[in-house]
XYZ file of C-alpha atoms in Angstrom:
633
model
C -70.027 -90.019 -37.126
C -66.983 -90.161 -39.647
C -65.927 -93.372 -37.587
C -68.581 -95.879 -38.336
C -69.400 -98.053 -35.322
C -71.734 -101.025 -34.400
C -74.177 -101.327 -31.901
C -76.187 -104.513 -30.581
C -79.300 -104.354 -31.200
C -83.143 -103.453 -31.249
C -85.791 -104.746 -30.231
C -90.036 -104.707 -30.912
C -92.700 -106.819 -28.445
C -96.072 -106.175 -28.717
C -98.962 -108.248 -26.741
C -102.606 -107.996 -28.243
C -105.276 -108.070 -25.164
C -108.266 -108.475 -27.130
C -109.194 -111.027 -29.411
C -107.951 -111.003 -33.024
C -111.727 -110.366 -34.134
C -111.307 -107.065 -32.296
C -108.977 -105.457 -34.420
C -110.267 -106.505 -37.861
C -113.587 -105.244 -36.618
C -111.918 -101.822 -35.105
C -108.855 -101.231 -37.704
C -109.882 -103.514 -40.479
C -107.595 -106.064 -40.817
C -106.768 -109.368 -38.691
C -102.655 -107.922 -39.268
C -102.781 -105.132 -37.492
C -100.428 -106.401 -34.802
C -97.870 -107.472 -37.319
C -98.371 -104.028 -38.794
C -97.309 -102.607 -36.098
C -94.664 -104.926 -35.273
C -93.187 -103.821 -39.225
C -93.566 -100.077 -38.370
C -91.613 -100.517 -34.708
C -88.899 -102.623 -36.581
C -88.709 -99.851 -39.712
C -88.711 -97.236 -36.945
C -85.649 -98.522 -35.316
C -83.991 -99.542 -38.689
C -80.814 -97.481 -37.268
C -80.204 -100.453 -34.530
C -79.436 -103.004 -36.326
C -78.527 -103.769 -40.371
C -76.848 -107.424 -40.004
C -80.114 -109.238 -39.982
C -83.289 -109.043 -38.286
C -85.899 -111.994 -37.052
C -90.189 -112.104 -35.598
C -91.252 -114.764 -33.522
C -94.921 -115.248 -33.120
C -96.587 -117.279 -30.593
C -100.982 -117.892 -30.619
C -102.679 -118.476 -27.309
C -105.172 -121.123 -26.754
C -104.602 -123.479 -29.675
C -105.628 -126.746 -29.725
C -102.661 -129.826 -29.784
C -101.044 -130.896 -32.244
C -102.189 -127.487 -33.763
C -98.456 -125.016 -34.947
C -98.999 -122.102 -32.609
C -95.005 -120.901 -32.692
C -93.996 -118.944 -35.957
C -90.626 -117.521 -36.502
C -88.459 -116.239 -39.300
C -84.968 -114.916 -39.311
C -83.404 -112.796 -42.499
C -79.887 -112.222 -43.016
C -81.039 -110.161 -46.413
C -79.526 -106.646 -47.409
C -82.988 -105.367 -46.358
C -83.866 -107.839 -43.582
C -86.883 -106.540 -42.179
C -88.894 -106.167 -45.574
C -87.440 -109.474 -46.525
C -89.340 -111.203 -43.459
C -92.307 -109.096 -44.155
C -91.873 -110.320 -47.595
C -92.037 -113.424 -46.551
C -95.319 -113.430 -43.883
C -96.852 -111.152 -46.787
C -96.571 -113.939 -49.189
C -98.609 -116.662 -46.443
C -101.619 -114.413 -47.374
C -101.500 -114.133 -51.452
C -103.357 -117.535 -51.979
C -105.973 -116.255 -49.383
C -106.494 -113.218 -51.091
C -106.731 -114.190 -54.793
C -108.874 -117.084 -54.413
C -110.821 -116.771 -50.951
C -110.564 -112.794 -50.404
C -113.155 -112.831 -47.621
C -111.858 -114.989 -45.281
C -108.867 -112.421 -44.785
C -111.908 -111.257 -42.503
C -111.991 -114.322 -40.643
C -109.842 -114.270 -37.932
C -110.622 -117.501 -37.042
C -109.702 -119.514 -40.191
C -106.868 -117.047 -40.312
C -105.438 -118.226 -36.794
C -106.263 -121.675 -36.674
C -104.506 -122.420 -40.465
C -102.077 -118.888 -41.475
C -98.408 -118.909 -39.445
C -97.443 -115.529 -38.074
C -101.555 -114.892 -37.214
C -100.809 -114.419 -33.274
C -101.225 -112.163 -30.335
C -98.265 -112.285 -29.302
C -95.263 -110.528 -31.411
C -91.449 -110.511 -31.282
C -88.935 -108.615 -33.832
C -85.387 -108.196 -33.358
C -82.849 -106.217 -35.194
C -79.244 -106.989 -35.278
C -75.522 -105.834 -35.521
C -73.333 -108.518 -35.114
C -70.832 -106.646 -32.940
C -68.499 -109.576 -32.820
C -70.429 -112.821 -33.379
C -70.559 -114.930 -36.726
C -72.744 -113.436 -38.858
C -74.893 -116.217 -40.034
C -78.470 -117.109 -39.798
C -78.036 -118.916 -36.683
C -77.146 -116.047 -34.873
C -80.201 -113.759 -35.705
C -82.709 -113.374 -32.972
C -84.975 -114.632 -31.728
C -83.828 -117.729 -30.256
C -86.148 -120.516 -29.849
C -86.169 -123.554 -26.699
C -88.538 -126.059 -27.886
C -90.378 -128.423 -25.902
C -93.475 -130.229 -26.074
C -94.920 -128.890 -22.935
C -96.620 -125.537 -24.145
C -95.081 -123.849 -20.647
C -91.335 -125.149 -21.491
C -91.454 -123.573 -24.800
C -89.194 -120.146 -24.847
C -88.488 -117.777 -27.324
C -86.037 -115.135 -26.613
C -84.458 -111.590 -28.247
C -82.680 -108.708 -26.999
C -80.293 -105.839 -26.547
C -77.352 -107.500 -24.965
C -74.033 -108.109 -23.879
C -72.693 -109.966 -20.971
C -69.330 -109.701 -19.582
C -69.161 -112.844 -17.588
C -69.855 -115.696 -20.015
C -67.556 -117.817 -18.756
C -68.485 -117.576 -15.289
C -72.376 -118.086 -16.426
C -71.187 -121.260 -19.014
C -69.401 -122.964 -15.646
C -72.811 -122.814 -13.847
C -74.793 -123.943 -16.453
C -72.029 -127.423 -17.074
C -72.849 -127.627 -12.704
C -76.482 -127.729 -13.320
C -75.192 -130.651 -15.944
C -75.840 -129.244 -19.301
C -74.019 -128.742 -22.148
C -74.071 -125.815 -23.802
C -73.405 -126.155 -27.635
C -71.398 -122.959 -27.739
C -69.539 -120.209 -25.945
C -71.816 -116.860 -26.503
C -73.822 -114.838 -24.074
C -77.143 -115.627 -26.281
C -76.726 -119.062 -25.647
C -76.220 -118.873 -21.878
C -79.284 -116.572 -21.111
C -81.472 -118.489 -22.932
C -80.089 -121.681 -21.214
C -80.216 -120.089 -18.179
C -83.477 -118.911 -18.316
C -84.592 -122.029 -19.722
C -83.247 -124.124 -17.012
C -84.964 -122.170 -14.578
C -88.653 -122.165 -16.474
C -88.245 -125.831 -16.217
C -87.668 -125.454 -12.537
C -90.765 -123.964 -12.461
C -92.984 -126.096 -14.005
C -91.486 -129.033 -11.858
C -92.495 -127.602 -9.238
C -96.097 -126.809 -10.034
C -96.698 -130.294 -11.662
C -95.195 -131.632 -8.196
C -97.329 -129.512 -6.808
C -100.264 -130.314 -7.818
C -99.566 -133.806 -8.820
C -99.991 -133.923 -4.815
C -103.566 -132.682 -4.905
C -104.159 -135.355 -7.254
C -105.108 -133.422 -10.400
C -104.860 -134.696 -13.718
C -102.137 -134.176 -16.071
C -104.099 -131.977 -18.359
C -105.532 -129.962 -15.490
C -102.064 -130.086 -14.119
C -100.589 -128.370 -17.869
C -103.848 -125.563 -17.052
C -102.833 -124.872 -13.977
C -98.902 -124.549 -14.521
C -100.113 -121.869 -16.981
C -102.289 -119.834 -14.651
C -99.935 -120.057 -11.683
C -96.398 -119.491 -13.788
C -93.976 -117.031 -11.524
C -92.101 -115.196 -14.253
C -90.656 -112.654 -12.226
C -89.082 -115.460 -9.711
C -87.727 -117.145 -13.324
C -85.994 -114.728 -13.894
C -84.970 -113.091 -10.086
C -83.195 -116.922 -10.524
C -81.603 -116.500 -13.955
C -80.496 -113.177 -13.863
C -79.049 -113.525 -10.356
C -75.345 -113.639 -11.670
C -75.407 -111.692 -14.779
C -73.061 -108.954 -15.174
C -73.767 -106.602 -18.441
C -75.782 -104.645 -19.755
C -79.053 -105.633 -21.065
C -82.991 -105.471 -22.651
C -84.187 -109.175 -23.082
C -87.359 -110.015 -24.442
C -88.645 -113.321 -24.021
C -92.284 -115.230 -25.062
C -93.010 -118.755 -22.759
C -94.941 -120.849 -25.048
C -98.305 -120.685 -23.323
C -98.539 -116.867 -23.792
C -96.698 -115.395 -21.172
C -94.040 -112.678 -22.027
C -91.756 -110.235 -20.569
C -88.951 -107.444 -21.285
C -86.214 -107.022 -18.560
C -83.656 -104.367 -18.545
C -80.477 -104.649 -16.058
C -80.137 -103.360 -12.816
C -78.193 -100.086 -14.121
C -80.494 -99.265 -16.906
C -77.092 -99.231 -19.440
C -79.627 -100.792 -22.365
C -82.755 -98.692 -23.114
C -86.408 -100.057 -22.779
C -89.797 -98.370 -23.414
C -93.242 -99.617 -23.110
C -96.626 -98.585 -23.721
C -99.848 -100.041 -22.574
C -103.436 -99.692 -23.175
C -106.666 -101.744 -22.793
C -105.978 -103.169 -26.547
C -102.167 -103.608 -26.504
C -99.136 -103.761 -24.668
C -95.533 -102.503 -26.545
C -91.935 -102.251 -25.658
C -89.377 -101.036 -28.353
C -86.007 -100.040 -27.506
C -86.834 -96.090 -28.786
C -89.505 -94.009 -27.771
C -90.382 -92.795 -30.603
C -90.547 -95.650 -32.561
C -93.688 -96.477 -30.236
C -94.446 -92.770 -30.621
C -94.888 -93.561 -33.745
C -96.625 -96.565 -34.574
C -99.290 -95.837 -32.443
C -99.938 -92.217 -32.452
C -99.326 -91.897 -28.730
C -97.423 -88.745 -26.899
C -94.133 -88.999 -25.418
C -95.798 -88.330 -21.738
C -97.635 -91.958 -22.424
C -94.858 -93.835 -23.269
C -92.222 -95.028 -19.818
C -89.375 -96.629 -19.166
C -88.798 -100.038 -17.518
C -87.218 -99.495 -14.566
C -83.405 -100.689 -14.059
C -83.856 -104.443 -11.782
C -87.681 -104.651 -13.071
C -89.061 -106.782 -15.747
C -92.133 -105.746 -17.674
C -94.153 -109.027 -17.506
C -97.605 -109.842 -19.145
C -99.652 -112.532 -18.317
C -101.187 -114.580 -20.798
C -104.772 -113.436 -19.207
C -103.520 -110.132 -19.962
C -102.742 -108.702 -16.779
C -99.262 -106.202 -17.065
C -97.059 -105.479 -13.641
C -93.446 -104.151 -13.302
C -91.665 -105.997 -10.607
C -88.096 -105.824 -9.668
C -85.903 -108.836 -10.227
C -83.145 -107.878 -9.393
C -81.706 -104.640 -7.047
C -81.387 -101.423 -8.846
C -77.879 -100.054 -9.087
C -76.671 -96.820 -9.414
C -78.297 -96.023 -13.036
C -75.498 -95.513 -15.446
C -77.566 -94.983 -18.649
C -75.231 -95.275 -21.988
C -74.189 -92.004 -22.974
C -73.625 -92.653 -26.139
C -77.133 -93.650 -26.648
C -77.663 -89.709 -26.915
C -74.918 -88.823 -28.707
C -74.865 -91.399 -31.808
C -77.041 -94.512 -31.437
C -80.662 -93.692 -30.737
C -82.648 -91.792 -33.764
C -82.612 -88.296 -32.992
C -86.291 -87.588 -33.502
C -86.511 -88.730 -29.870
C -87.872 -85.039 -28.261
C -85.560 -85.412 -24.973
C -82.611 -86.522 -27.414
C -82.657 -83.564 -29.992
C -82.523 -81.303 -27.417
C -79.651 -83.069 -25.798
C -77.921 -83.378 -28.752
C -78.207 -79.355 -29.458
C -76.997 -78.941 -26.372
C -73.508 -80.822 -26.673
C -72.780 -78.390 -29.413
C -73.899 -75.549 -27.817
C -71.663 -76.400 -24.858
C -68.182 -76.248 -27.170
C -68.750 -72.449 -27.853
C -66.176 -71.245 -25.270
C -63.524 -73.962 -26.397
C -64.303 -73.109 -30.382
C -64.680 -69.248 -29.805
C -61.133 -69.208 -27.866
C -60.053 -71.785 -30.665
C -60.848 -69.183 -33.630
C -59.469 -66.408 -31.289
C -63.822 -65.069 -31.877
C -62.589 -64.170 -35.608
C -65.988 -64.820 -36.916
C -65.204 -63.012 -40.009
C -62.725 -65.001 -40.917
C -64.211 -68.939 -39.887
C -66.681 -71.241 -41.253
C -68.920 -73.569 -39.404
C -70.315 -76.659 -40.618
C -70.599 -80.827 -39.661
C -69.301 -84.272 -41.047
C -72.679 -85.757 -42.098
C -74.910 -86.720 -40.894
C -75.812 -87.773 -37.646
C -73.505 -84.557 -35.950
C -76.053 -82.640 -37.850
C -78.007 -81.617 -35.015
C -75.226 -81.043 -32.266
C -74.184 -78.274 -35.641
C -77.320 -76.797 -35.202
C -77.068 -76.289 -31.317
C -73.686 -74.969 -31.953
C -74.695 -72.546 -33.951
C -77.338 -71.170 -32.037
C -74.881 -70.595 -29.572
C -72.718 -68.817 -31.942
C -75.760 -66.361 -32.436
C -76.096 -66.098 -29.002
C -72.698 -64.832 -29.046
C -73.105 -62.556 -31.833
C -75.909 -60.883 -29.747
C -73.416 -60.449 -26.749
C -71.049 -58.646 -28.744
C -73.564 -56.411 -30.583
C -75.571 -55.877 -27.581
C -72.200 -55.084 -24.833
C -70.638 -52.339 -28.529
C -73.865 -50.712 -28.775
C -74.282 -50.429 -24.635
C -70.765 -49.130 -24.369
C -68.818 -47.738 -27.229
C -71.940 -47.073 -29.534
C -70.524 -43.041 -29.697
C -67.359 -44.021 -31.042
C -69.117 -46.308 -34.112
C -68.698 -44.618 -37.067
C -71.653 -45.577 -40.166
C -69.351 -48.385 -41.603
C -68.373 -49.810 -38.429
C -71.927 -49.610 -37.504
C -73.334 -51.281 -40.509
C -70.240 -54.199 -39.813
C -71.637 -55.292 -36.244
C -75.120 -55.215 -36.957
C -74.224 -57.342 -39.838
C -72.279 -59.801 -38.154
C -73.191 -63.340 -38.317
C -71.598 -66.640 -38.124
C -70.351 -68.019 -41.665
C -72.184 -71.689 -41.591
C -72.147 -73.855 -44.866
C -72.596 -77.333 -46.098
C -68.876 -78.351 -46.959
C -68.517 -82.113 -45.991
C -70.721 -84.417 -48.026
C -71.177 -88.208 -47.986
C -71.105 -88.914 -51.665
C -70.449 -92.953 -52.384
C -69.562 -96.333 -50.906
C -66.677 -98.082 -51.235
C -67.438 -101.139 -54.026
C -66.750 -104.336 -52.834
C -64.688 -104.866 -56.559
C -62.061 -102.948 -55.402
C -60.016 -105.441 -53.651
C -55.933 -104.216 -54.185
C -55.492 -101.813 -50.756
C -53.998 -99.210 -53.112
C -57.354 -99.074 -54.740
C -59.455 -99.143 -52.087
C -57.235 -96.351 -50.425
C -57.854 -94.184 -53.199
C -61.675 -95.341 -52.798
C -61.675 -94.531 -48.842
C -60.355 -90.855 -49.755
C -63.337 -89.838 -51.517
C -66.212 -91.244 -49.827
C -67.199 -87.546 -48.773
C -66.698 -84.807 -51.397
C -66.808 -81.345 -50.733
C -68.321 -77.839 -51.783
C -66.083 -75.820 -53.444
C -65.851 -71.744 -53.243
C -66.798 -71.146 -49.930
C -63.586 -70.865 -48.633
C -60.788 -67.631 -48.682
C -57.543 -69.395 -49.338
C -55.445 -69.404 -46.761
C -57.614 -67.231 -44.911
C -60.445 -68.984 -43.577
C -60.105 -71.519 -40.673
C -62.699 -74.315 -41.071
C -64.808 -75.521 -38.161
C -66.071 -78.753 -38.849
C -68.179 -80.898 -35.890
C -68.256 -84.362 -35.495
C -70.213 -86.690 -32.767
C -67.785 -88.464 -31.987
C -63.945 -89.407 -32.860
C -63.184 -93.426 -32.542
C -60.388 -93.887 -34.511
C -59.923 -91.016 -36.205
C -59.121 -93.192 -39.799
C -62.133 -91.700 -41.499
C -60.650 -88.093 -41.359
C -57.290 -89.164 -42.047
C -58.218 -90.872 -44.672
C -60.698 -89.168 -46.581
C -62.310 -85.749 -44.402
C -59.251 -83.437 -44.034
C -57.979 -84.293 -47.275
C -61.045 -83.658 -49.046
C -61.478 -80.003 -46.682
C -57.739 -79.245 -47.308
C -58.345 -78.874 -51.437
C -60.278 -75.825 -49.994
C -57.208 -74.426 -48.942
C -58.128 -73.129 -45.238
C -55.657 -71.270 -43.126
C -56.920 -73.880 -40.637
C -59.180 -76.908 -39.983
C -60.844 -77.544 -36.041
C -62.115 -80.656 -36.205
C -64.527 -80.914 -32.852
C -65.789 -83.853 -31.160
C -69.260 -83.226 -29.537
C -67.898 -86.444 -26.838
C -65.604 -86.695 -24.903
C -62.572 -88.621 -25.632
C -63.275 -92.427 -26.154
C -60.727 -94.168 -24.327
C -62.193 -97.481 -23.088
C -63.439 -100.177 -24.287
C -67.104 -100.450 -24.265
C -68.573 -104.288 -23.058
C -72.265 -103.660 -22.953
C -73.144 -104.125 -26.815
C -71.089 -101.307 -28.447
C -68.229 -102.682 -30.940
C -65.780 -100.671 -29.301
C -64.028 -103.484 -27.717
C -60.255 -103.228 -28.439
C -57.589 -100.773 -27.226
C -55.654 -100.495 -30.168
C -59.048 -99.298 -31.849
C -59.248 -95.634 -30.170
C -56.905 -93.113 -31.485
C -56.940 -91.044 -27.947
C -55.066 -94.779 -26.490
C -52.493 -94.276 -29.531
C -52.140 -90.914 -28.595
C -51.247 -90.946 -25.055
C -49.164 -94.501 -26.071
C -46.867 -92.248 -28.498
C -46.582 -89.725 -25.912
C -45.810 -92.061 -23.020
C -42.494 -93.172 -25.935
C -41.806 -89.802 -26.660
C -41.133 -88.726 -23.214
C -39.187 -92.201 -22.051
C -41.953 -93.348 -19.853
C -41.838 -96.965 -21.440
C -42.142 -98.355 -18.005
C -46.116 -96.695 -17.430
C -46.992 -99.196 -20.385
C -45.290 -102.302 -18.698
C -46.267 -101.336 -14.902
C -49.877 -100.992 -16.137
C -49.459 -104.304 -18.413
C -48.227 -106.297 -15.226
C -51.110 -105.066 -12.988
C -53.448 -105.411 -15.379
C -52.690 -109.279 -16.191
C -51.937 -110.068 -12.380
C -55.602 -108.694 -11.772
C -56.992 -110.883 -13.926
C -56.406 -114.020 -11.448
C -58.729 -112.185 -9.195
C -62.770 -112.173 -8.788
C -64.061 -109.248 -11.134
C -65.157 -107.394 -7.676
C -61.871 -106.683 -6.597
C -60.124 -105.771 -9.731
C -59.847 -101.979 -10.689
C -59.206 -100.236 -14.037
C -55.453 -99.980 -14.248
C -55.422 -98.472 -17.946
C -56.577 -95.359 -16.518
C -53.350 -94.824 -15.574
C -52.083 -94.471 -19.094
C -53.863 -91.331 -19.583
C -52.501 -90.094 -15.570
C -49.551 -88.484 -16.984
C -51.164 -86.143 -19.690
C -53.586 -83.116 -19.916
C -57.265 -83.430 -22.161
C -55.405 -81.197 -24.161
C -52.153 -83.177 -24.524
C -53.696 -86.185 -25.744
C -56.009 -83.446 -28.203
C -52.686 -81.945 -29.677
C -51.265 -85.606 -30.237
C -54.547 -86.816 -31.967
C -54.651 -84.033 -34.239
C -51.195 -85.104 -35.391
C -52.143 -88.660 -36.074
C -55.007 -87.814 -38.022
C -53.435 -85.220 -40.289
C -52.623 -86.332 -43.316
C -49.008 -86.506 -44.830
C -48.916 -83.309 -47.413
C -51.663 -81.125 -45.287
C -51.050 -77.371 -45.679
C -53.472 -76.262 -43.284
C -52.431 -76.512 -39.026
C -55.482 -79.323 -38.123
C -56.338 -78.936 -34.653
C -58.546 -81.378 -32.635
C -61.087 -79.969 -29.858
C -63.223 -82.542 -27.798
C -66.290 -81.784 -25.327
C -65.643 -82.248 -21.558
C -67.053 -85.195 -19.581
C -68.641 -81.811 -16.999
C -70.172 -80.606 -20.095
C -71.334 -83.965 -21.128
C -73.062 -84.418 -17.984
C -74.670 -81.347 -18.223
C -76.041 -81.749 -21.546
C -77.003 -85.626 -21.243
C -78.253 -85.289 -17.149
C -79.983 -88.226 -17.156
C -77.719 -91.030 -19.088
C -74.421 -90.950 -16.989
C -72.989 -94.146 -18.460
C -69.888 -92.554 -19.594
C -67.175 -95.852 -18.907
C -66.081 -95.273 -22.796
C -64.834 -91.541 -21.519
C -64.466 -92.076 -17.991
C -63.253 -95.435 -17.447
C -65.788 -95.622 -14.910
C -67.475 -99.204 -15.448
C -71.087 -99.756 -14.025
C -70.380 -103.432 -13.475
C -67.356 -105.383 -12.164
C -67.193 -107.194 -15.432
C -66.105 -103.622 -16.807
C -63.058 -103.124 -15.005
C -62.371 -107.064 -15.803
C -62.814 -106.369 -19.548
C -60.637 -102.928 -19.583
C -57.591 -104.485 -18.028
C -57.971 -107.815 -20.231
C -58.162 -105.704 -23.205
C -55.016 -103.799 -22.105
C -53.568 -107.706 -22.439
C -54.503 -108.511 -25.538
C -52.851 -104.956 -26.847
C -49.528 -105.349 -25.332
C -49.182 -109.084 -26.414
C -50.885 -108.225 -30.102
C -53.235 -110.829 -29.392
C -55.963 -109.286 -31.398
C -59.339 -110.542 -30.177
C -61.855 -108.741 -28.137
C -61.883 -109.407 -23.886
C -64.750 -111.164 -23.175
């Protein structure tokens, strides 16, 4: 993507079922599950670069013995920082006393980090402060073992200040506004529900405290915990949470926006937020590995017993989208293919684009993650090759003469390697002229390929956001080529709506297809669409988030796909281009076609899964029009 973008955030739980002895006796080391938990957090190193965090938690330790570990880095590589850090509890060990690193049982009872169950959690701070205290996970301590909570996840939550009011009713006190905060608190609240109620319980039957603290362990409802936390959240979400006794869970919301794998065996139990990250950190196929189910909450017991039960009722799945197109690492088998197929859906619009003057146009992608969406493009582009060849020699092969011949049998799409990603910007350069000048030649270029003023360029991208990228720096590195004409083509759909579920997409003035159909809206004295739209959209706001409806839709009503194409093209052409820069974008039909399975499209659509979407849409329309520049929830 030329447009950099954020995304919120990853997340690695794995639950060893057999004693630690096991695995040093079957793999050879007492660390193999925070091994594994390093290779599922390296493995889904693409979700998260602002910091990173483990939790730990051992079961059946004695009092007054540390049986909670955790360790949040806010480093430039966080994740080998933290391993850094655990690595470094075992160098003593291993110098002086080597053979007790085969001693699970010294290893546990006097080593941090030396647990069954793990926790790792990789972040992008999307919009929060980024500082240590924000890195998952987040800890609730309390000195009752079953009160204890760690949590981490995937998350955003459109409500907050809905779910802050009910947490100052149930008389707390929250020490600040952020969705992390309230679902821990929340969750919290209700775990201590719980175990109230089973120490009243069986204070009854007259057992003693400590067989009281046993019991609350065994007889722990984590599914009703959380049917009673989650009962008002509105978002999307994967949440991973420890209690302190052992018991542990992943949850994923009712429309299944966030993504959640697990995998489970008689020797572990994993959840990652990619499949192939589990794919491959345990040498398991893709068949083995499932989803959590939108509403349902992997849980594991701290006997080891695993269930899936439904917390809350399943919506309509709505699956992010872009999940496909950007965020999720491509090696993902159902992805790839997905991915290819985006590009191979553009052919018509690209073929009709180049007027099918193959001769004359080259192909190629704005590193690197369009990469594959290229490669399904240009299979399509021999597909179409084949058509021609196939319908000249079926039907006018007699009036072929040997040159013309040799020319269609040679015919072949041009594809070359034109945009590259050469250097960052330095953080030295601080004057904007500088940095500017900087911006413009973060990609470079291959020189040579090109006829002047010939050629038309092709050039795919995954996605357009705000377009500054190839204003800045793309087009007027491809224009020193001196094309006839550059196509720059979006493999997804127009972005025109804030996203709210843990994508930093979260202002209008951010998305160049808004500025677009804003300029043309001015251009064609239709002022009063922007103020009708601003009035309804700040009058809904007074109402509950299920009766308010997305009003900014109605800013794009007026125009065409293709309208608000042309008008983008012009923005992000810059001043002294030679070449005509045109601006193609898939369809939302084609999008479904090639992504069947993840409809979650509210970025293209407008179409919000929750009501906290269309809530969030029509405050951010607010914030625009009265240049209050803050995100809306």
């Amino acid at each position: 993507m030329s447009d950099q973008i954020k995304h919120e955030c990853g997340i690695a739980f794995i639950r060893l079922l057999k004693p630690l002895s096991f695995y040093q006796e079957k793999y050879g080391t007492a660390l193999y599950g925070l091994n594994k938990l390093y290779l599922l957090m390296e493995k889904q190193h693409n979700r998260g670069q602002d910091g990173a965090g483990i939790a730990t938690i051992k079961l059946d330790m004695k009092p007054g013995s540390r049986y909670i570990s955790r360790y949040r880095s806010m480093a430039q590589n966080a994740v080998a920082d933290i391993f850094g850090y655990v690595q470094g509890k075992f160098v003593d060990i291993q110098n002086e006393t080597p053979e007790l690193m085969k001693d699970t049982e010294f290893l546990k009872q006097n080593v941090s980090f030396i647990g069954e169950v793990l926790l790792g959690h990789l972040r992008y701070g999307t919009h929060g402060k980024n500082s240590i205290e924000n890195c998952h996970p987040f800890l609730r301590q309390n000195n009752w073992m079953t009160r204890n909570l760690v949590i981490a996840g995937n998350f955003n939550m459109t409500n907050v200040d809905e779910l802050l009011e009910q947490l100052y009713e149930l008389g707390q006190h929250p020490k600040e506004k952020a969705d992390t905060v309230t679902v821990l608190e929340k969750i919290g609240h209700f775990l201590d529900d719980e175990n109230q109620e089973l120490f009243d319980e069986y204070k009854k039957e007259g057992l003693s405290n400590v067989d009281i603290t046993h019991k609350i362990s065994e007889k722990l409802n984590i599914a009703n915990i959380l049917r009673r936390s989650a009962k008002d959240w509105d978002g999307g979400y994967t949440i991973s949470g420890i209690v302190g006794n052992g018991d542990a869970f992943v949850l994923r919301d009712p429309s299944g926006i966030r993504p959640a794998f697990y995998y489970a065996d008689d020797e572990i139990v994993v959840a990652a937020s990619e499949r192939p990250a589990i794919q491959t950190a345990f040498n398991v196929q893709i068949k083995q590995v499932k989803e959590i189910e939108p509403g349902h909450a992997l849980i594991v017991k701290k006997d080891g017993t695993v269930t899936q039960e439904m917390y809350r009722e399943p919506a309509e799945k709505r699956a992010c989208s872009f999940e496909r197109i950007y965020f999720s690492r491509g090696s993902d088998a159902d992805i790839y293919k997905e991915r290819k197929k985006l590009g191979h859906l553009l052919i018509p619009q690209v073929l009709g684009a180049v007027k099918k003057d193959l001769k004359n146009t080259v192909f190629s992608f704005i590193p690197n993650t369009a990469e594959v969406s290229f490669y399904g493009m240009v299979e399509g582009l021999h597909e179409h090759v084949r058509e021609v060849q196939k319908d000249t020699l079926l039907n006018r092969k007699e009036q072929l003469n040997d040159e013309q011949l040799n020319e269609l049998l040679s015919m072949t799409p041009r594809v070359e390697k034109l945009a590259i990603k050469d250097v960052k910007l330095r953080t030295f350069i601080t004057q904007d002229a500088d940095r500017g000048e900087m911006v413009a030649h973060v990609y470079d270029t291959t020189y040579g390929v090109i006829k002047n003023h010939t050629d038309t360029l092709v050039a795919v991208d995954d996605s357009i956001v705000r377009g500054t990228t190839l204003k800045q720096s793309i087009i007027k590195i491809i224009d020193r080529l001196h094309p006839k004409k550059i196509i720059i083509v979006s493999s997804a759909p127009q972005i025109r709506y804030p996203d709210c579920y843990g994508i930093d997409m979260s202002k209008m003035g951010q998305f160049v297809a808004f500025d677009a159909a804003i300029q043309l809206l001015k251009e064609r004295g239709m002022e009063h669409v922007i103020e009708d739209v601003y009035q309804k959209c700040k009058a809904s706001l007074l109402l509950p988030k299920e009766q308010i409806v997305n009003y900014v839709k109605e800013i794009y009503r007026p125009f065409k796909q293709q309208e608000i194409s042309d008008k983008i093209a012009e923005i992000i052409t810059p001043k002294g281009t030679v070449a005509e820069v045109e601006v193609i974008y898939q369809t939302l039909d084609n999008l479904h076609i090639a992504c069947p399975n993840h409809t979650g499209d509210w970025y293209f659509s407008g179409n919000y899964p929750t009501p906290g979407g269309n809530k969030v849409v029509n405050k951010a329309f607010v914030n625009w029009k009265e240049g209050n520049n803050q995100r809306a929830y």
